[in-house]
mmCIF file of C-alpha atoms in Angstrom:
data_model
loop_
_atom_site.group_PDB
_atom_site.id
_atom_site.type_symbol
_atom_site.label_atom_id
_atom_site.label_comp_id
_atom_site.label_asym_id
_atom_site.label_seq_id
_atom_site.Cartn_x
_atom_site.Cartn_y
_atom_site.Cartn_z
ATOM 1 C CA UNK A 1 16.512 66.521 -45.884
ATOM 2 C CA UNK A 2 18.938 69.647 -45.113
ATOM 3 C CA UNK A 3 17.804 72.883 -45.560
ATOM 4 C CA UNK A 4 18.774 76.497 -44.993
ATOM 5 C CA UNK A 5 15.793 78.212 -42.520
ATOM 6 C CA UNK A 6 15.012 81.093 -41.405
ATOM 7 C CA UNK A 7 14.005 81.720 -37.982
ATOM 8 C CA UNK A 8 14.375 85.504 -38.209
ATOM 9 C CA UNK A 9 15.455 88.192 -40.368
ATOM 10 C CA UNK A 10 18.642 87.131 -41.589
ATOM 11 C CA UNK A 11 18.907 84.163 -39.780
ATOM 12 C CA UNK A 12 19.315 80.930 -41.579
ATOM 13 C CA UNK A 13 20.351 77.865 -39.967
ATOM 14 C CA UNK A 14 21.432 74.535 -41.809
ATOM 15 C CA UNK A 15 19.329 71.701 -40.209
ATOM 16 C CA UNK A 16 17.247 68.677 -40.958
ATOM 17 C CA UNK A 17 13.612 68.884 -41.856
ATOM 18 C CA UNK A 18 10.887 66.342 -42.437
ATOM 19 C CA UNK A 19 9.508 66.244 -46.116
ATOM 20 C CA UNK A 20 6.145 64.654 -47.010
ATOM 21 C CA UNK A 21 5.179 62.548 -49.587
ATOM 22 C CA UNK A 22 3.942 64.272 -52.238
ATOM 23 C CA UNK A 23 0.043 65.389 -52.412
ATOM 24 C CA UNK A 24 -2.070 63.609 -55.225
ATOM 25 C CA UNK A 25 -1.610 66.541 -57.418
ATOM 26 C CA UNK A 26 2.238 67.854 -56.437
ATOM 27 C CA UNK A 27 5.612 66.813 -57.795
ATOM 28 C CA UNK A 28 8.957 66.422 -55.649
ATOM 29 C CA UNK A 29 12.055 68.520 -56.784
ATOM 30 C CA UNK A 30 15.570 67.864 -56.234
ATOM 31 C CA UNK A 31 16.505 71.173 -56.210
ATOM 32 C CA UNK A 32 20.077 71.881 -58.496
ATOM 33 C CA UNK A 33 20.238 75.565 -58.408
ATOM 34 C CA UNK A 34 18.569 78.418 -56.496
ATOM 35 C CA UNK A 35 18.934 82.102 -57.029
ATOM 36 C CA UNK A 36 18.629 84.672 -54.580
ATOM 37 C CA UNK A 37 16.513 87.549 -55.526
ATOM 38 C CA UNK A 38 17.201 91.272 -54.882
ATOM 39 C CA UNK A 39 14.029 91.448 -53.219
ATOM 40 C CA UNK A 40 15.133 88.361 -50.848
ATOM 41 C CA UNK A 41 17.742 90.343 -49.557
ATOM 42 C CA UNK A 42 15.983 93.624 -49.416
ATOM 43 C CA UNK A 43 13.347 91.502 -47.234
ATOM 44 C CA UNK A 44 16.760 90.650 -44.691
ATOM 45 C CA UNK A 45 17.217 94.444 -44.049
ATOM 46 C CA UNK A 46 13.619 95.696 -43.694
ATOM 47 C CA UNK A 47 10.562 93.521 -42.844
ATOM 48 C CA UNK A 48 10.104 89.748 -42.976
ATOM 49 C CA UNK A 49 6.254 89.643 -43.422
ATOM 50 C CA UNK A 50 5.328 85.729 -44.115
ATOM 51 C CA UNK A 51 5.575 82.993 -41.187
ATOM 52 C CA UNK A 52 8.362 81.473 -39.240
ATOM 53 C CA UNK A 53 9.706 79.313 -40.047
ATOM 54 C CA UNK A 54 10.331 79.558 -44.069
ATOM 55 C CA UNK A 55 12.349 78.350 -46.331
ATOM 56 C CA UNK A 56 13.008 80.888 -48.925
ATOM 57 C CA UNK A 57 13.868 80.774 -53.297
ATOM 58 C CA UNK A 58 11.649 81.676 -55.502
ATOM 59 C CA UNK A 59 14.199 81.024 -58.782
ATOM 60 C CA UNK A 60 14.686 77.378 -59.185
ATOM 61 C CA UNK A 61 15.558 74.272 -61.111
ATOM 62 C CA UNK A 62 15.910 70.698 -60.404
ATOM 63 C CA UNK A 63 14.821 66.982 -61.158
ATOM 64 C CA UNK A 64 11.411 65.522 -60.585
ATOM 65 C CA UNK A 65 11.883 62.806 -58.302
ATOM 66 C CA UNK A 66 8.636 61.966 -56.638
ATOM 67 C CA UNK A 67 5.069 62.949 -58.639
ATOM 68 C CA UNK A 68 1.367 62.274 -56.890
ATOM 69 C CA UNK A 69 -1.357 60.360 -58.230
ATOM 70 C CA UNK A 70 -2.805 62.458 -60.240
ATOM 71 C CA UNK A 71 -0.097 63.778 -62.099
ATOM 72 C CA UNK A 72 0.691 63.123 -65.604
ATOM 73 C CA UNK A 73 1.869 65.938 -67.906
ATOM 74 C CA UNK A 74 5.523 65.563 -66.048
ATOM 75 C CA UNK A 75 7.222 62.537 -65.494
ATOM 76 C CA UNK A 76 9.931 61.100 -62.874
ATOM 77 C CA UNK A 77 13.781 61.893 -64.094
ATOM 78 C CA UNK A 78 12.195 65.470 -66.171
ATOM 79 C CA UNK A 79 13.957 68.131 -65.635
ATOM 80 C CA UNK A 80 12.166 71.638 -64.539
ATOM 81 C CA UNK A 81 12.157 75.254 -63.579
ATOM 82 C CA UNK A 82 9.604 75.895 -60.818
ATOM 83 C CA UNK A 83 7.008 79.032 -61.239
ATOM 84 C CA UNK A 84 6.937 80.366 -57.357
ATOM 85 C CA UNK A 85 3.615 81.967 -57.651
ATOM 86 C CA UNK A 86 0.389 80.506 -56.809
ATOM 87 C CA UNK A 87 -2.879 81.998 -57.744
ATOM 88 C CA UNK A 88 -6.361 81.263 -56.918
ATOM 89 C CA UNK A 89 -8.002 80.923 -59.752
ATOM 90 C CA UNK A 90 -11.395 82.209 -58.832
ATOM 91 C CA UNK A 91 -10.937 85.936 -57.971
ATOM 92 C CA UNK A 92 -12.116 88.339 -60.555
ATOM 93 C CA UNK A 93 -8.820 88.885 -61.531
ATOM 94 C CA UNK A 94 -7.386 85.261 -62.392
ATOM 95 C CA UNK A 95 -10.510 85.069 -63.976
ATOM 96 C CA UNK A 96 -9.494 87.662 -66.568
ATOM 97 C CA UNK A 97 -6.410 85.782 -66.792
ATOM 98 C CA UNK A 98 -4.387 88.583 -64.661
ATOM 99 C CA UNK A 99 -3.018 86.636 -62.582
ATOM 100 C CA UNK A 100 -0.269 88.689 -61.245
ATOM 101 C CA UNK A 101 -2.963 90.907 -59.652
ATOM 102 C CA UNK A 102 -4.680 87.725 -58.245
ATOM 103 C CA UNK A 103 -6.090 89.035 -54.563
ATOM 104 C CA UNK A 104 -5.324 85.645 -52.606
ATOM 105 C CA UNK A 105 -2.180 84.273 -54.167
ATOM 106 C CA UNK A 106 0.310 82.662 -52.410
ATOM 107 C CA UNK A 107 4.171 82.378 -53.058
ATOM 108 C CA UNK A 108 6.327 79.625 -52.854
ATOM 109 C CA UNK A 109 9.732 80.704 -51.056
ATOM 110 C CA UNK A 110 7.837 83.060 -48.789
ATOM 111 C CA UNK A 111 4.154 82.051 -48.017
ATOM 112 C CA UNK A 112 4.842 78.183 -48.440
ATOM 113 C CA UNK A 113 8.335 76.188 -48.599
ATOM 114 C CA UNK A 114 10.669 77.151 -51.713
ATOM 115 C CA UNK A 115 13.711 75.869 -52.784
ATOM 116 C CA UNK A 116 17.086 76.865 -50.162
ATOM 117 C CA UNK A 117 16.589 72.810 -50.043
ATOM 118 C CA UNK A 118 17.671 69.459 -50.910
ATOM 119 C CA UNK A 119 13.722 69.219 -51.942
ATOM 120 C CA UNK A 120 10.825 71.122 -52.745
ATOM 121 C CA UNK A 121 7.396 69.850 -52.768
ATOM 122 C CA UNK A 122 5.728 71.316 -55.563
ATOM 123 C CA UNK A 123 1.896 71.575 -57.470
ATOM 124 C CA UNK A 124 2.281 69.912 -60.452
ATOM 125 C CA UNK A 125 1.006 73.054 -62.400
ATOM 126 C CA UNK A 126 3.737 75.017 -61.203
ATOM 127 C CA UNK A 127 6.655 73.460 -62.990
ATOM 128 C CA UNK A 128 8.128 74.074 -66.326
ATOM 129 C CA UNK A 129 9.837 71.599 -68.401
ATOM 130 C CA UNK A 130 13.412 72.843 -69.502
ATOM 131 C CA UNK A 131 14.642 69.676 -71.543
ATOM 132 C CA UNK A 132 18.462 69.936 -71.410
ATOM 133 C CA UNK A 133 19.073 73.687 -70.484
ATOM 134 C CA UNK A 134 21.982 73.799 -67.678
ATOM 135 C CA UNK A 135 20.321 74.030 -64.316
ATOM 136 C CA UNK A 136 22.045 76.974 -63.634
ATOM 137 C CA UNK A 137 20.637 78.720 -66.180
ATOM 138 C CA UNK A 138 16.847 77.112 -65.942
ATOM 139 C CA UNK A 139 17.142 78.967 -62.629
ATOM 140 C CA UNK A 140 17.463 82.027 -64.349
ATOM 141 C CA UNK A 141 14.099 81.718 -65.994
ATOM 142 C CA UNK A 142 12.327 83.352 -63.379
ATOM 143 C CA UNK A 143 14.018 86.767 -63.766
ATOM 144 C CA UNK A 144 13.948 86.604 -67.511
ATOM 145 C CA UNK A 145 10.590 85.878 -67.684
ATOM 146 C CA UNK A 146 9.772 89.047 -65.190
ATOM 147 C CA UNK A 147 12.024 91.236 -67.635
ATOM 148 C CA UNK A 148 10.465 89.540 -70.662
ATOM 149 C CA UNK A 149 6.614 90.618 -69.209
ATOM 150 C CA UNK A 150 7.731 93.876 -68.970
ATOM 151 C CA UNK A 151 9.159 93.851 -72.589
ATOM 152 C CA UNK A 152 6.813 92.402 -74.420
ATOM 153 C CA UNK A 153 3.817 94.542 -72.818
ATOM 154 C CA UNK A 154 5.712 98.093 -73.584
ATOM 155 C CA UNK A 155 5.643 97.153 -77.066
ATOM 156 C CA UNK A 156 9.196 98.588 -78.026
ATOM 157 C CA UNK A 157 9.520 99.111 -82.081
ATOM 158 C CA UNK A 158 12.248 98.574 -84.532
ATOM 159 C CA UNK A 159 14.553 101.014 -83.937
ATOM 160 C CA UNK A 160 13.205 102.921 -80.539
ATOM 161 C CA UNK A 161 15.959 104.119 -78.655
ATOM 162 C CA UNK A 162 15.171 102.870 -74.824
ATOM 163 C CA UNK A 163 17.135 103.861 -72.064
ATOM 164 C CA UNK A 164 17.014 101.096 -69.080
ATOM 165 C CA UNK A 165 17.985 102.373 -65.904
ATOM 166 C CA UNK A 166 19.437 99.652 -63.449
ATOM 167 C CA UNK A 167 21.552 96.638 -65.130
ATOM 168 C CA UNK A 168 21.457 94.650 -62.433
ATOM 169 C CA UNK A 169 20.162 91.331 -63.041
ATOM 170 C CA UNK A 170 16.390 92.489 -64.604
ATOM 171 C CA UNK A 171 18.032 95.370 -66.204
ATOM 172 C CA UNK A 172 20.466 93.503 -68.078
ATOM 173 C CA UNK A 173 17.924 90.804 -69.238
ATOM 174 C CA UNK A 174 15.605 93.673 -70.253
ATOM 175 C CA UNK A 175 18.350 95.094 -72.142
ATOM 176 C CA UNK A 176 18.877 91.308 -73.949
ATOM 177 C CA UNK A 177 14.899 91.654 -74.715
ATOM 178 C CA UNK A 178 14.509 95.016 -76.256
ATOM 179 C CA UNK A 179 17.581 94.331 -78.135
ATOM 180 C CA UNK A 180 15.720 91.628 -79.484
ATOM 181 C CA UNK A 181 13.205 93.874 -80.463
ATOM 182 C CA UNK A 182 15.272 95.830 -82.543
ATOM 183 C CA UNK A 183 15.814 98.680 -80.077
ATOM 184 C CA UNK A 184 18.705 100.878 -79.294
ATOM 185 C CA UNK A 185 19.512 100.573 -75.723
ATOM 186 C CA UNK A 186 21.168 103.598 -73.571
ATOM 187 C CA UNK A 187 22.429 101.678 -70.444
ATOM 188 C CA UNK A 188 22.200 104.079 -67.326
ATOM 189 C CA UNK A 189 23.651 102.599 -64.090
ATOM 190 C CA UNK A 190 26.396 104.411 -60.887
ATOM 191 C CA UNK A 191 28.789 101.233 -61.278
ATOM 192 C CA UNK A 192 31.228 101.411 -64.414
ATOM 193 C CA UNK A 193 31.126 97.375 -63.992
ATOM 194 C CA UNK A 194 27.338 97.124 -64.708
ATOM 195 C CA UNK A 195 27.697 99.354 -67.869
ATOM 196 C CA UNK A 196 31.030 97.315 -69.338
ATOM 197 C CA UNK A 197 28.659 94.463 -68.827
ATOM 198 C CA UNK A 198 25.648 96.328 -70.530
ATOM 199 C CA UNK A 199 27.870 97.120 -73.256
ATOM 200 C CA UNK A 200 28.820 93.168 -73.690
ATOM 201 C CA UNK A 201 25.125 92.454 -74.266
ATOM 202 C CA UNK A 202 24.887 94.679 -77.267
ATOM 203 C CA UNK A 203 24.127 98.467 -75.708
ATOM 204 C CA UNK A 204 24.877 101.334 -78.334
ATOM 205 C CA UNK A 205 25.548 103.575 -75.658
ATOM 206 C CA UNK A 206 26.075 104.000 -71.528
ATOM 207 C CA UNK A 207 25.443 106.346 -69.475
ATOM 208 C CA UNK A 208 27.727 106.913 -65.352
ATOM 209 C CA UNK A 209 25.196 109.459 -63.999
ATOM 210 C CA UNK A 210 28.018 110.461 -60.873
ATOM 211 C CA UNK A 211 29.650 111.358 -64.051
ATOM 212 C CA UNK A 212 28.507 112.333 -66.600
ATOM 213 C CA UNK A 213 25.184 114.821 -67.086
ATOM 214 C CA UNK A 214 22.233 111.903 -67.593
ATOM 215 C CA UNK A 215 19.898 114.449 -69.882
ATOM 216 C CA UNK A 216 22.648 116.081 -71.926
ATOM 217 C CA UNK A 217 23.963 113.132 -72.296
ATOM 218 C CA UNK A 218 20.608 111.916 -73.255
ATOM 219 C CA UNK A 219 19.769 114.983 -75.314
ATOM 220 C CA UNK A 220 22.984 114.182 -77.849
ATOM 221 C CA UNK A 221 22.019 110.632 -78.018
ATOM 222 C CA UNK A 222 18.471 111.668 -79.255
ATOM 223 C CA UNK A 223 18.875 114.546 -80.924
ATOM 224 C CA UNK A 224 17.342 116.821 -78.313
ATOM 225 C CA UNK A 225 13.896 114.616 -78.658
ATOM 226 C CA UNK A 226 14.484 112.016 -75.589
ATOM 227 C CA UNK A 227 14.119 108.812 -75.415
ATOM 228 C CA UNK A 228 10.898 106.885 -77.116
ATOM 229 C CA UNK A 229 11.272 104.620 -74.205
ATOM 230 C CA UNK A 230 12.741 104.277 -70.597
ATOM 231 C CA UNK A 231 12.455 101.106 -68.436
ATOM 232 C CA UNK A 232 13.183 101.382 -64.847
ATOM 233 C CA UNK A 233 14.629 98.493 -63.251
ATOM 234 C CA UNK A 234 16.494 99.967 -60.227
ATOM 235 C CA UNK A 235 13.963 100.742 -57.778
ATOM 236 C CA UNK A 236 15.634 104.022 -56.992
ATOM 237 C CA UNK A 237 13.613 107.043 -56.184
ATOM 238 C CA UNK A 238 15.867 109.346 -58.236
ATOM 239 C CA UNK A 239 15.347 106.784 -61.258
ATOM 240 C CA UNK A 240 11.984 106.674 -61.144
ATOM 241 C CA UNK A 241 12.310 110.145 -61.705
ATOM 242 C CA UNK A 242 14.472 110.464 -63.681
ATOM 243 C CA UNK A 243 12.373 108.571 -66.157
ATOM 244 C CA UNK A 244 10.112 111.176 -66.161
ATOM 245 C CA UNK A 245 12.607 113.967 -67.453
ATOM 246 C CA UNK A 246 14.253 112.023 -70.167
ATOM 247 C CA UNK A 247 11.665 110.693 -72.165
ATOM 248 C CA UNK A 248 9.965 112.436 -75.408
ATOM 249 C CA UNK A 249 6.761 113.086 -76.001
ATOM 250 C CA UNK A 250 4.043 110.622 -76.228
ATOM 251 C CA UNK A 251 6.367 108.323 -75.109
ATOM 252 C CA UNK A 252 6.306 105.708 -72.876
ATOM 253 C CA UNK A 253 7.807 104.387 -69.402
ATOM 254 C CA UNK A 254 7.592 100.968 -67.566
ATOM 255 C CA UNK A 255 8.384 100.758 -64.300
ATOM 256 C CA UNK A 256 9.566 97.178 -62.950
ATOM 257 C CA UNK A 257 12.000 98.049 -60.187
ATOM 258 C CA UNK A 258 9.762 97.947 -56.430
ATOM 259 C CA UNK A 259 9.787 101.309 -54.499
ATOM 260 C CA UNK A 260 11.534 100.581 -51.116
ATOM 261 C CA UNK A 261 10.906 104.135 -49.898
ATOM 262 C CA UNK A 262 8.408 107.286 -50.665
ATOM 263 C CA UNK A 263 9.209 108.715 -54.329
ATOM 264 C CA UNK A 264 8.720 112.540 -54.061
ATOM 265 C CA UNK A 265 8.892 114.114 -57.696
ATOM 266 C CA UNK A 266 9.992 117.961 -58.839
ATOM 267 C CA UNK A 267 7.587 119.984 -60.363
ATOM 268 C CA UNK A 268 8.880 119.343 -63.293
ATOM 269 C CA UNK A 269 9.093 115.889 -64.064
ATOM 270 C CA UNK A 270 5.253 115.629 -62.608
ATOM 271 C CA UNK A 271 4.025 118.383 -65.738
ATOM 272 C CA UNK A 272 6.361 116.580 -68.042
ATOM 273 C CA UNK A 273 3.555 113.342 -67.442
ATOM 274 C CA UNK A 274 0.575 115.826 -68.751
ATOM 275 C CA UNK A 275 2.636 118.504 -70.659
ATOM 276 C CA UNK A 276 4.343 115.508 -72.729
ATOM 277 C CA UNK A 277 1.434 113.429 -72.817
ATOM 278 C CA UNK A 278 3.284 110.371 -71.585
ATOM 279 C CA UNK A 279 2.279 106.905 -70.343
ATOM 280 C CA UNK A 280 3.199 105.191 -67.416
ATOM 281 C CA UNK A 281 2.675 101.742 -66.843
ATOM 282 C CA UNK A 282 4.018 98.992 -64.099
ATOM 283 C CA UNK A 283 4.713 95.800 -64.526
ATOM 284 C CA UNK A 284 4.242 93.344 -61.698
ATOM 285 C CA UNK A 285 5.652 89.816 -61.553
ATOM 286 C CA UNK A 286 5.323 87.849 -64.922
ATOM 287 C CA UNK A 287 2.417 85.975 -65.840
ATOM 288 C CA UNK A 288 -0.318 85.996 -67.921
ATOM 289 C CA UNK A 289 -3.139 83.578 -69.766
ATOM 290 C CA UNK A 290 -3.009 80.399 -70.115
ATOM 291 C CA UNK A 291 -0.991 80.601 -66.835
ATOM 292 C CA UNK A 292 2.105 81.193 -66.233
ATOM 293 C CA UNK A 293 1.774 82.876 -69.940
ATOM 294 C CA UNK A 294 4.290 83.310 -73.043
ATOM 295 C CA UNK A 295 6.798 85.010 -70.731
ATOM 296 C CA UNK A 296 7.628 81.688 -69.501
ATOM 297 C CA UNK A 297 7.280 79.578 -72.491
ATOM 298 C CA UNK A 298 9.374 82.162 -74.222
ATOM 299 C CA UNK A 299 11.733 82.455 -71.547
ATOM 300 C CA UNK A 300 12.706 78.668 -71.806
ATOM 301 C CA UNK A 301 12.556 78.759 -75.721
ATOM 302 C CA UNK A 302 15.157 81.832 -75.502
ATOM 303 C CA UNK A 303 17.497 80.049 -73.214
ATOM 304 C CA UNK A 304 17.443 76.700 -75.059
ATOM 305 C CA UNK A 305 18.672 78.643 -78.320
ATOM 306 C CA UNK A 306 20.873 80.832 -77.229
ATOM 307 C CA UNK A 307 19.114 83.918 -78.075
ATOM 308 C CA UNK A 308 19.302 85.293 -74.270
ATOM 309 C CA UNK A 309 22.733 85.018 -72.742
ATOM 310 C CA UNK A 310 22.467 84.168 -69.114
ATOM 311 C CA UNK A 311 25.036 82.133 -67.807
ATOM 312 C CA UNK A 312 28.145 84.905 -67.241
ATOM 313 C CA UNK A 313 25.584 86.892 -65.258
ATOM 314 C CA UNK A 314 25.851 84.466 -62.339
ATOM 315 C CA UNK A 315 28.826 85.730 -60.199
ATOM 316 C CA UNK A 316 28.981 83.362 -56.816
ATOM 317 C CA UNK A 317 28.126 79.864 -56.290
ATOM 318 C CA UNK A 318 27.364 78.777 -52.590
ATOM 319 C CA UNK A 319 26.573 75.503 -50.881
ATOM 320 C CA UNK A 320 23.224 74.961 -49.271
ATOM 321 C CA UNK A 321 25.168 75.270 -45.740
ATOM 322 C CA UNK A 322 26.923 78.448 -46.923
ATOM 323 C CA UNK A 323 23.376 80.313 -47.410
ATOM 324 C CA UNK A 324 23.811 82.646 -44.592
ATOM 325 C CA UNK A 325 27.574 83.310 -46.066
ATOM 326 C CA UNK A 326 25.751 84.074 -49.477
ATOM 327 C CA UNK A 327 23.014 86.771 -47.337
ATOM 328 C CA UNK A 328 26.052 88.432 -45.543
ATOM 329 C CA UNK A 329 27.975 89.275 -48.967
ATOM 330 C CA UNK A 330 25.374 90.626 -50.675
ATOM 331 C CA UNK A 331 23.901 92.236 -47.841
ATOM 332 C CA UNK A 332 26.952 94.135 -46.734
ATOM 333 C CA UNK A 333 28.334 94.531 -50.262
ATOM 334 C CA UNK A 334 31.356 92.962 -49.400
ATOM 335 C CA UNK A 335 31.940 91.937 -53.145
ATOM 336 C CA UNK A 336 30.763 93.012 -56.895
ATOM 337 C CA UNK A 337 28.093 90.572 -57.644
ATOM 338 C CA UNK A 338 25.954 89.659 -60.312
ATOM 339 C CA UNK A 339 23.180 86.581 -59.782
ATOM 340 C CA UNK A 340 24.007 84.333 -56.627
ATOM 341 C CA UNK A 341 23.064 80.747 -56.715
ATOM 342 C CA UNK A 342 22.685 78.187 -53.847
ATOM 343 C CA UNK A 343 23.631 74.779 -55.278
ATOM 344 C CA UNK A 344 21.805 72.394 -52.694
ATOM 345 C CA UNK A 345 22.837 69.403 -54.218
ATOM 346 C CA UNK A 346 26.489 69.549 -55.845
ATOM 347 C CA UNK A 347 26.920 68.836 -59.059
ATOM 348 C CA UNK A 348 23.852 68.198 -61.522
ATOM 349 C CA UNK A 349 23.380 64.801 -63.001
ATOM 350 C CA UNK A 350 20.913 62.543 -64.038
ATOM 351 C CA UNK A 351 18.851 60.989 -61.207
#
């Protein structure tokens, strides 16, 4: 089969590889549409940490085509987002059901094969059925349901206002989510094109902070209270600040965007954690118990009704062969972008 791998940071090449039949307990996936993560270019620029070889996507959708033995719940011809992480079931963590904080996990598109392929060999417990959501979209389960964990475990109320800094791709599907909730969402981003966006999705109100001044802006929007609520989703240091200053008190902040670099805070926004009694709480990955949790059962069950709007976030398309092309343009910002998919195998139809 063709695939695009990497054989060192930011080097993919386009070449044939041997796939195996599947184990007794794995299913084979035609791959239809792969979406490359912020963090899978952030990994191109900084360290590459997993072994050589790889074959990286983590956010993926396709057809089963091959299924082991022992495999039953799935069946050739379904059609299925893939759930990248794989935990071990036995450490004291998984056993809780927290799986995201499982101690020996491994990762599909990083620790094992993932899907910047024709094919992906996959455990059977790791796929999703989508029924007939586009592929394109299935592919953007992954994100939602990492947007939706964060969501759904701050516990927004009817009528919180919730400022979400970041609408990237996580920020704009949190946005979608709390909007859901009943929130009103302050949209705080440096690109004018990311808040028109925000504001498409439903936003009451946006916020440039290279122009505009982020807490009085945020002080007329709340009536000098702040915020009840602000999700970070742009793994800035001045964000995750920033969070700190804007929010009222006893309120609460999630942090899903990763740190990339140290995060020194002001005096002030460090008292404002005690002074306003605040709580601060991260949110890693997406899953929870019965693995991979509601975020991904409600992830599909959004998509498939239309509730979360997904599609006119994707930006580029690229061919298998034109992954390196895809790296390079997001990479050196050549181009606004949105969600970049890999198509490794043309158009979707029915195998």
């Amino acid at each position: 089969m063709k695939a695009a791998v990497l054989h060192a940071k930011n080097h993919f090449v386009y070449e044939d590889i041997a796939i195996p039949p599947c184990g007794e307990n794995e299913v084979k996936v035609k791959v239809m549409a792969a979406g490359i993560c912020g963090s899978d270019t952030h990994k191109m620029t900084s360290e590459w940490k997993y072994p050589l070889p790889a074959i990286m996507g983590h956010e993926f959708s396709g057809w089963i085509v091959e299924k082991g033995a022992a495999v039953h719940h799935v069946e050739l011809g379904d059609r299925v987002t893939v759930i990248p992480f794989l935990p071990c079931y036995s450490c004291e963590h998984c056993q809780r059901g927290h799986y995201s904080l499982c101690e020996d996990h491994g990762m599909i598109g990083s620790k094992s094969f993932g899907g910047f392929a024709e094919y992906a060999n996959i455990p059977a417990s790791n796929v999703l059925k989508i029924g007939e959501i586009d592929f394109e979209e299935a592919a953007m389960i992954e994100p939602l349901a990492v947007s939706l964990h964060g969501v759904l475990n701050i516990e927004p109320r009817l009528g919180d206002i919730v400022a979400v800094f970041g609408a990237g791709t996580i920020g704009l599907l949190v946005m979608q989510c709390l909007k859901m909730a009943g929130a009103k969402v302050i949209a705080i981003d440096i690109s004018d094109d990311k808040l028109a966006e925000a504001k498409q999705y439903g936003c009451e109100y946006t916020i440039n902070p290279l122009e505009d001044d982020l807490l009085e802006r945020i002080d007329t929007y709340t009536n000098g209270r702040g915020v009840d609520i602000a999700m970070e989703c742009a793994g800035s240091k001045i964000t995750q600040e920033q969070c700190l200053l804007i929010t009222k008190k006893k309120g609460k902040i999630g942090y899903l965007g990763i740190a990339y670099q140290d995060v020194l805070i002001s005096q002030e926004a460090f008292e404002n954690i005690f002074r306003k009694e605040l709580t601060l709480t991260g949110f890693w990955n997406s899953y929870s118990a019965p693995f991979p949790g509601e975020e991904w059962t409600k992830s599909v069950e959004l998509i498939r009704e239309g509730r979360i709007q997904v599609k006119n976030m994707i930006s580029h398309r690229f061919s298998l062969e034109e992954t390196q092309r895809a790296f390079d343009m997001m990479i050196n910002r050549e181009e606004t972008y949105g969600k970049v998919l890999i198509i490794p195998n043309g158009e979707e139809h029915n195998e």
